[in-house]
Amino acid sequence: MLELIFKPLNYLSIRWDNGIINKTRFDFVIPIIISILVSVLFTTIWFLVGTPKANIFTNDISYYLICFLQTMPGFFIAALAAISTLNSSTMDQPMAGDPPKEKYVEHNPYQVFWIDMNRRRFLARLFSYLTFISIVIFVLLLLIRFSYSLDIYSTNTYLIFSTYFVACFLVAFGLVQLIMMTFLSLYYLGERVHKN
């Protein structure tokens, strides 16, 4: 039963080789690059300024992110419900071009094969994943903000800034994924859902 909690992560196993920016690059490579750049920037700013206000987890930026993230799961769940109940023939047709493929496992006899996804299934997986990561980032940001509010200081400068870099990277990676995938879902809901 516990493994069902992580079923929204099945979105990450979808294969979609659609041009130069395939799904793996879209889901991981681009967010990792942007997250590293953002983390280096924020860590450098905190190192150069040297005041607690330069730490994004102790100032208002993280507070506003928490406020934003606590509203997002409701929108994603509403979109998931709309996708599931939308009465449209185009939603149940395979996606145009080279459609994304989903792993399907047959247990008797054991076989693994990949099936083409339709828009409804793809968007349902996408909104499930968006809901999952928005909740995870929200909880992670709360925990990081709480840990920085304890005012526990280390004398090791390397440890302070490496921990800060890792925290920035985790939050930035989740936020970049959330933003990019939300824009992708908006494209499919606003544009492609009405076309064959």
PDB file of C-alpha atoms in Angstrom:
ATOM      1  CA  MET A   1       0.000   0.000   0.000  1.00  0.00           C
ATOM      2  CA  LEU A   2       2.887   2.358   0.761  1.00  0.00           C
ATOM      3  CA  GLU A   3       4.137   2.214  -2.843  1.00  0.00           C
ATOM      4  CA  LEU A   4       0.839   3.745  -4.015  1.00  0.00           C
ATOM      5  CA  ILE A   5       1.866   7.036  -2.410  1.00  0.00           C
ATOM      6  CA  PHE A   6       4.666   7.330  -4.958  1.00  0.00           C
ATOM      7  CA  LYS A   7       2.592   6.424  -8.050  1.00  0.00           C
ATOM      8  CA  PRO A   8       2.500  10.081  -9.215  1.00  0.00           C
ATOM      9  CA  LEU A   9       6.231   9.670  -9.870  1.00  0.00           C
ATOM     10  CA  ASN A  10       5.296   7.348 -12.760  1.00  0.00           C
ATOM     11  CA  TYR A  11       5.186  10.497 -14.865  1.00  0.00           C
ATOM     12  CA  LEU A  12       8.984  10.472 -14.835  1.00  0.00           C
ATOM     13  CA  SER A  13       9.092   7.021 -16.465  1.00  0.00           C
ATOM     14  CA  ILE A  14       7.207   8.201 -19.563  1.00  0.00           C
ATOM     15  CA  ARG A  15       9.360   8.153 -22.698  1.00  0.00           C
ATOM     16  CA  TRP A  16       8.997  10.917 -25.259  1.00  0.00           C
ATOM     17  CA  ASP A  17      11.675  11.564 -27.848  1.00  0.00           C
ATOM     18  CA  ASN A  18      10.192  14.667 -29.421  1.00  0.00           C
ATOM     19  CA  GLY A  19      12.981  16.596 -31.162  1.00  0.00           C
ATOM     20  CA  ILE A  20      16.127  18.058 -29.623  1.00  0.00           C
ATOM     21  CA  ILE A  21      14.534  18.646 -26.219  1.00  0.00           C
ATOM     22  CA  ASN A  22      13.305  15.169 -25.330  1.00  0.00           C
ATOM     23  CA  LYS A  23      11.446  14.432 -22.106  1.00  0.00           C
ATOM     24  CA  THR A  24      14.567  13.476 -20.125  1.00  0.00           C
ATOM     25  CA  ARG A  25      16.235  16.769 -20.959  1.00  0.00           C
ATOM     26  CA  PHE A  26      13.039  18.675 -20.226  1.00  0.00           C
ATOM     27  CA  ASP A  27      12.434  16.908 -16.896  1.00  0.00           C
ATOM     28  CA  PHE A  28      16.002  16.733 -15.577  1.00  0.00           C
ATOM     29  CA  VAL A  29      18.834  18.309 -17.586  1.00  0.00           C
ATOM     30  CA  ILE A  30      17.403  21.817 -18.005  1.00  0.00           C
ATOM     31  CA  PRO A  31      16.135  22.044 -14.377  1.00  0.00           C
ATOM     32  CA  ILE A  32      19.506  20.801 -13.053  1.00  0.00           C
ATOM     33  CA  ILE A  33      21.446  23.397 -15.068  1.00  0.00           C
ATOM     34  CA  ILE A  34      19.149  26.248 -14.023  1.00  0.00           C
ATOM     35  CA  SER A  35      19.162  25.065 -10.394  1.00  0.00           C
ATOM     36  CA  ILE A  36      22.957  24.966 -10.259  1.00  0.00           C
ATOM     37  CA  LEU A  37      23.174  28.494 -11.678  1.00  0.00           C
ATOM     38  CA  VAL A  38      20.550  29.828  -9.245  1.00  0.00           C
ATOM     39  CA  SER A  39      22.191  28.055  -6.298  1.00  0.00           C
ATOM     40  CA  VAL A  40      25.633  29.416  -7.175  1.00  0.00           C
ATOM     41  CA  LEU A  41      24.138  32.909  -7.495  1.00  0.00           C
ATOM     42  CA  PHE A  42      22.320  32.803  -4.132  1.00  0.00           C
ATOM     43  CA  THR A  43      25.286  31.209  -2.341  1.00  0.00           C
ATOM     44  CA  THR A  44      27.656  33.824  -3.777  1.00  0.00           C
ATOM     45  CA  ILE A  45      25.330  36.657  -2.769  1.00  0.00           C
ATOM     46  CA  TRP A  46      25.095  35.346   0.792  1.00  0.00           C
ATOM     47  CA  PHE A  47      28.876  34.815   0.953  1.00  0.00           C
ATOM     48  CA  LEU A  48      29.647  38.332  -0.353  1.00  0.00           C
ATOM     49  CA  VAL A  49      27.004  40.200   1.665  1.00  0.00           C
ATOM     50  CA  GLY A  50      27.558  38.124   4.778  1.00  0.00           C
ATOM     51  CA  THR A  51      24.396  39.155   6.634  1.00  0.00           C
ATOM     52  CA  PRO A  52      21.524  36.862   7.654  1.00  0.00           C
ATOM     53  CA  LYS A  53      19.170  38.913   5.447  1.00  0.00           C
ATOM     54  CA  ALA A  54      21.033  37.626   2.371  1.00  0.00           C
ATOM     55  CA  ASN A  55      19.970  34.073   3.231  1.00  0.00           C
ATOM     56  CA  ILE A  56      16.826  33.381   1.185  1.00  0.00           C
ATOM     57  CA  PHE A  57      15.543  30.958   3.823  1.00  0.00           C
ATOM     58  CA  THR A  58      15.475  33.619   6.536  1.00  0.00           C
ATOM     59  CA  ASN A  59      13.964  36.477   4.546  1.00  0.00           C
ATOM     60  CA  ASP A  60      10.619  37.051   2.869  1.00  0.00           C
ATOM     61  CA  ILE A  61      11.372  35.221  -0.403  1.00  0.00           C
ATOM     62  CA  SER A  62      10.885  31.812   1.172  1.00  0.00           C
ATOM     63  CA  TYR A  63       7.758  33.043   2.975  1.00  0.00           C
ATOM     64  CA  TYR A  64       6.181  34.158  -0.303  1.00  0.00           C
ATOM     65  CA  LEU A  65       7.197  30.883  -1.962  1.00  0.00           C
ATOM     66  CA  ILE A  66       5.481  28.955   0.837  1.00  0.00           C
ATOM     67  CA  CYS A  67       2.329  31.054   0.358  1.00  0.00           C
ATOM     68  CA  PHE A  68       2.439  30.346  -3.382  1.00  0.00           C
ATOM     69  CA  LEU A  69       3.105  26.633  -2.973  1.00  0.00           C
ATOM     70  CA  GLN A  70       0.300  26.050  -0.486  1.00  0.00           C
ATOM     71  CA  THR A  71      -2.263  27.113  -3.088  1.00  0.00           C
ATOM     72  CA  MET A  72      -0.877  25.163  -6.053  1.00  0.00           C
ATOM     73  CA  PRO A  73      -2.006  21.604  -5.156  1.00  0.00           C
ATOM     74  CA  GLY A  74      -5.646  22.727  -5.162  1.00  0.00           C
ATOM     75  CA  PHE A  75      -5.349  24.072  -8.709  1.00  0.00           C
ATOM     76  CA  PHE A  76      -3.577  20.949  -9.926  1.00  0.00           C
ATOM     77  CA  ILE A  77      -6.161  18.664  -8.330  1.00  0.00           C
ATOM     78  CA  ALA A  78      -8.963  20.717  -9.930  1.00  0.00           C
ATOM     79  CA  ALA A  79      -7.230  20.436 -13.306  1.00  0.00           C
ATOM     80  CA  LEU A  80      -6.811  16.696 -12.763  1.00  0.00           C
ATOM     81  CA  ALA A  81     -10.539  16.373 -12.058  1.00  0.00           C
ATOM     82  CA  ALA A  82     -11.356  18.419 -15.161  1.00  0.00           C
ATOM     83  CA  ILE A  83      -9.099  16.269 -17.342  1.00  0.00           C
ATOM     84  CA  SER A  84     -10.656  13.086 -15.985  1.00  0.00           C
ATOM     85  CA  THR A  85     -14.216  14.223 -16.683  1.00  0.00           C
ATOM     86  CA  LEU A  86     -13.767  16.317 -19.859  1.00  0.00           C
ATOM     87  CA  ASN A  87     -15.987  14.901 -22.580  1.00  0.00           C
ATOM     88  CA  SER A  88     -13.847  15.295 -25.692  1.00  0.00           C
ATOM     89  CA  SER A  89     -13.042  12.742 -28.363  1.00  0.00           C
ATOM     90  CA  THR A  90      -9.617  14.297 -28.963  1.00  0.00           C
ATOM     91  CA  MET A  91      -8.618  13.569 -25.363  1.00  0.00           C
ATOM     92  CA  ASP A  92      -8.884   9.809 -25.931  1.00  0.00           C
ATOM     93  CA  GLN A  93      -6.991   9.699 -29.226  1.00  0.00           C
ATOM     94  CA  PRO A  94      -3.241   9.036 -29.314  1.00  0.00           C
ATOM     95  CA  MET A  95      -1.232  12.231 -29.355  1.00  0.00           C
ATOM     96  CA  ALA A  96      -0.120  13.501 -32.769  1.00  0.00           C
ATOM     97  CA  GLY A  97       3.324  12.830 -34.190  1.00  0.00           C
ATOM     98  CA  ASP A  98       5.547  10.668 -32.046  1.00  0.00           C
ATOM     99  CA  PRO A  99       3.361  10.284 -28.938  1.00  0.00           C
ATOM    100  CA  PRO A 100       4.759   9.732 -25.450  1.00  0.00           C
ATOM    101  CA  LYS A 101       4.995   6.105 -24.434  1.00  0.00           C
ATOM    102  CA  GLU A 102       4.103   4.541 -21.119  1.00  0.00           C
ATOM    103  CA  LYS A 103       5.539   1.338 -19.696  1.00  0.00           C
ATOM    104  CA  TYR A 104       2.957  -1.404 -19.354  1.00  0.00           C
ATOM    105  CA  VAL A 105       3.674  -4.621 -17.447  1.00  0.00           C
ATOM    106  CA  GLU A 106       1.668  -7.784 -18.059  1.00  0.00           C
ATOM    107  CA  HIS A 107       2.050 -10.266 -15.204  1.00  0.00           C
ATOM    108  CA  ASN A 108       0.650 -13.486 -16.631  1.00  0.00           C
ATOM    109  CA  PRO A 109       2.764 -14.238 -18.644  1.00  0.00           C
ATOM    110  CA  TYR A 110       5.276 -11.586 -17.627  1.00  0.00           C
ATOM    111  CA  GLN A 111       5.812  -9.078 -20.437  1.00  0.00           C
ATOM    112  CA  VAL A 112       6.945  -5.482 -20.550  1.00  0.00           C
ATOM    113  CA  PHE A 113       6.003  -3.264 -23.474  1.00  0.00           C
ATOM    114  CA  TRP A 114       5.452   0.408 -24.226  1.00  0.00           C
ATOM    115  CA  ILE A 115       2.063   1.785 -25.265  1.00  0.00           C
ATOM    116  CA  ASP A 116       1.249   5.115 -26.911  1.00  0.00           C
ATOM    117  CA  MET A 117      -0.430   7.575 -24.581  1.00  0.00           C
ATOM    118  CA  ASN A 118      -3.460   9.684 -25.310  1.00  0.00           C
ATOM    119  CA  ARG A 119      -3.807  13.278 -24.115  1.00  0.00           C
ATOM    120  CA  ARG A 120      -6.048  12.396 -21.197  1.00  0.00           C
ATOM    121  CA  ARG A 121      -3.620   9.870 -19.763  1.00  0.00           C
ATOM    122  CA  PHE A 122      -0.583  12.093 -20.341  1.00  0.00           C
ATOM    123  CA  LEU A 123      -2.207  15.134 -18.713  1.00  0.00           C
ATOM    124  CA  ALA A 124      -3.510  13.038 -15.817  1.00  0.00           C
ATOM    125  CA  ARG A 125       0.029  11.787 -15.163  1.00  0.00           C
ATOM    126  CA  LEU A 126       1.399  15.316 -15.522  1.00  0.00           C
ATOM    127  CA  PHE A 127      -1.071  16.897 -13.083  1.00  0.00           C
ATOM    128  CA  SER A 128      -0.597  14.073 -10.592  1.00  0.00           C
ATOM    129  CA  TYR A 129       3.145  14.682 -10.655  1.00  0.00           C
ATOM    130  CA  LEU A 130       2.708  18.465 -10.379  1.00  0.00           C
ATOM    131  CA  THR A 131       0.494  18.012  -7.324  1.00  0.00           C
ATOM    132  CA  PHE A 132       3.038  15.641  -5.779  1.00  0.00           C
ATOM    133  CA  ILE A 133       6.074  17.877  -6.277  1.00  0.00           C
ATOM    134  CA  SER A 134       4.262  21.032  -5.183  1.00  0.00           C
ATOM    135  CA  ILE A 135       3.426  19.340  -1.859  1.00  0.00           C
ATOM    136  CA  VAL A 136       6.986  17.986  -1.513  1.00  0.00           C
ATOM    137  CA  ILE A 137       8.577  21.384  -2.222  1.00  0.00           C
ATOM    138  CA  PHE A 138       6.150  23.046   0.204  1.00  0.00           C
ATOM    139  CA  VAL A 139       7.099  20.647   3.029  1.00  0.00           C
ATOM    140  CA  LEU A 140      10.817  20.834   2.151  1.00  0.00           C
ATOM    141  CA  LEU A 141      10.747  24.626   2.188  1.00  0.00           C
ATOM    142  CA  LEU A 142       8.964  24.625   5.545  1.00  0.00           C
ATOM    143  CA  LEU A 143      11.580  22.290   7.019  1.00  0.00           C
ATOM    144  CA  ILE A 144      14.501  24.301   5.640  1.00  0.00           C
ATOM    145  CA  ARG A 145      13.006  27.585   6.837  1.00  0.00           C
ATOM    146  CA  PHE A 146      12.409  26.067  10.284  1.00  0.00           C
ATOM    147  CA  SER A 147      15.966  24.728  10.512  1.00  0.00           C
ATOM    148  CA  TYR A 148      17.394  28.162   9.664  1.00  0.00           C
ATOM    149  CA  SER A 149      15.124  29.823  12.232  1.00  0.00           C
ATOM    150  CA  LEU A 150      16.762  27.780  15.014  1.00  0.00           C
ATOM    151  CA  ASP A 151      19.901  29.962  14.749  1.00  0.00           C
ATOM    152  CA  ILE A 152      22.267  27.030  15.078  1.00  0.00           C
ATOM    153  CA  TYR A 153      25.617  28.177  13.778  1.00  0.00           C
ATOM    154  CA  SER A 154      28.650  26.195  12.729  1.00  0.00           C
ATOM    155  CA  THR A 155      32.191  27.493  12.798  1.00  0.00           C
ATOM    156  CA  ASN A 156      33.010  25.653   9.587  1.00  0.00           C
ATOM    157  CA  THR A 157      32.368  28.117   6.741  1.00  0.00           C
ATOM    158  CA  TYR A 158      32.594  25.360   4.122  1.00  0.00           C
ATOM    159  CA  LEU A 159      29.855  23.377   5.879  1.00  0.00           C
ATOM    160  CA  ILE A 160      27.585  26.434   6.173  1.00  0.00           C
ATOM    161  CA  PHE A 161      27.771  27.370   2.502  1.00  0.00           C
ATOM    162  CA  SER A 162      27.737  23.820   1.123  1.00  0.00           C
ATOM    163  CA  THR A 163      24.572  23.064   3.151  1.00  0.00           C
ATOM    164  CA  TYR A 164      23.044  26.307   1.910  1.00  0.00           C
ATOM    165  CA  PHE A 165      23.983  25.439  -1.688  1.00  0.00           C
ATOM    166  CA  VAL A 166      22.361  21.993  -1.405  1.00  0.00           C
ATOM    167  CA  ALA A 167      19.190  23.478   0.126  1.00  0.00           C
ATOM    168  CA  CYS A 168      19.026  26.110  -2.626  1.00  0.00           C
ATOM    169  CA  PHE A 169      19.584  23.448  -5.281  1.00  0.00           C
ATOM    170  CA  LEU A 170      16.792  21.175  -4.000  1.00  0.00           C
ATOM    171  CA  VAL A 171      14.261  23.991  -3.778  1.00  0.00           C
ATOM    172  CA  ALA A 172      15.300  25.529  -7.103  1.00  0.00           C
ATOM    173  CA  PHE A 173      15.192  22.158  -8.879  1.00  0.00           C
ATOM    174  CA  GLY A 174      11.657  21.501  -7.650  1.00  0.00           C
ATOM    175  CA  LEU A 175      10.514  25.022  -8.520  1.00  0.00           C
ATOM    176  CA  VAL A 176      12.034  24.944 -12.013  1.00  0.00           C
ATOM    177  CA  GLN A 177      10.384  21.588 -12.694  1.00  0.00           C
ATOM    178  CA  LEU A 178       7.101  22.896 -11.324  1.00  0.00           C
ATOM    179  CA  ILE A 179       7.189  26.049 -13.465  1.00  0.00           C
ATOM    180  CA  MET A 180       8.277  24.334 -16.693  1.00  0.00           C
ATOM    181  CA  MET A 181       5.749  21.520 -16.379  1.00  0.00           C
ATOM    182  CA  THR A 182       2.967  23.931 -15.429  1.00  0.00           C
ATOM    183  CA  PHE A 183       3.651  25.929 -18.588  1.00  0.00           C
ATOM    184  CA  LEU A 184       3.630  22.680 -20.594  1.00  0.00           C
ATOM    185  CA  SER A 185       0.288  21.692 -19.080  1.00  0.00           C
ATOM    186  CA  LEU A 186      -1.129  25.159 -19.815  1.00  0.00           C
ATOM    187  CA  TYR A 187      -0.140  24.736 -23.444  1.00  0.00           C
ATOM    188  CA  TYR A 188      -1.916  21.390 -23.662  1.00  0.00           C
ATOM    189  CA  LEU A 189      -5.007  22.600 -21.822  1.00  0.00           C
ATOM    190  CA  GLY A 190      -5.285  25.938 -23.609  1.00  0.00           C
ATOM    191  CA  GLU A 191      -4.148  25.014 -27.090  1.00  0.00           C
ATOM    192  CA  ARG A 192      -3.681  21.357 -27.999  1.00  0.00           C
ATOM    193  CA  VAL A 193      -6.779  19.974 -26.286  1.00  0.00           C
ATOM    194  CA  HIS A 194      -8.921  21.720 -28.920  1.00  0.00           C
ATOM    195  CA  LYS A 195      -6.980  20.404 -31.913  1.00  0.00           C
ATOM    196  CA  ASN A 196      -6.777  16.942 -33.449  1.00  0.00           C
TER     197      ASN A 196
END
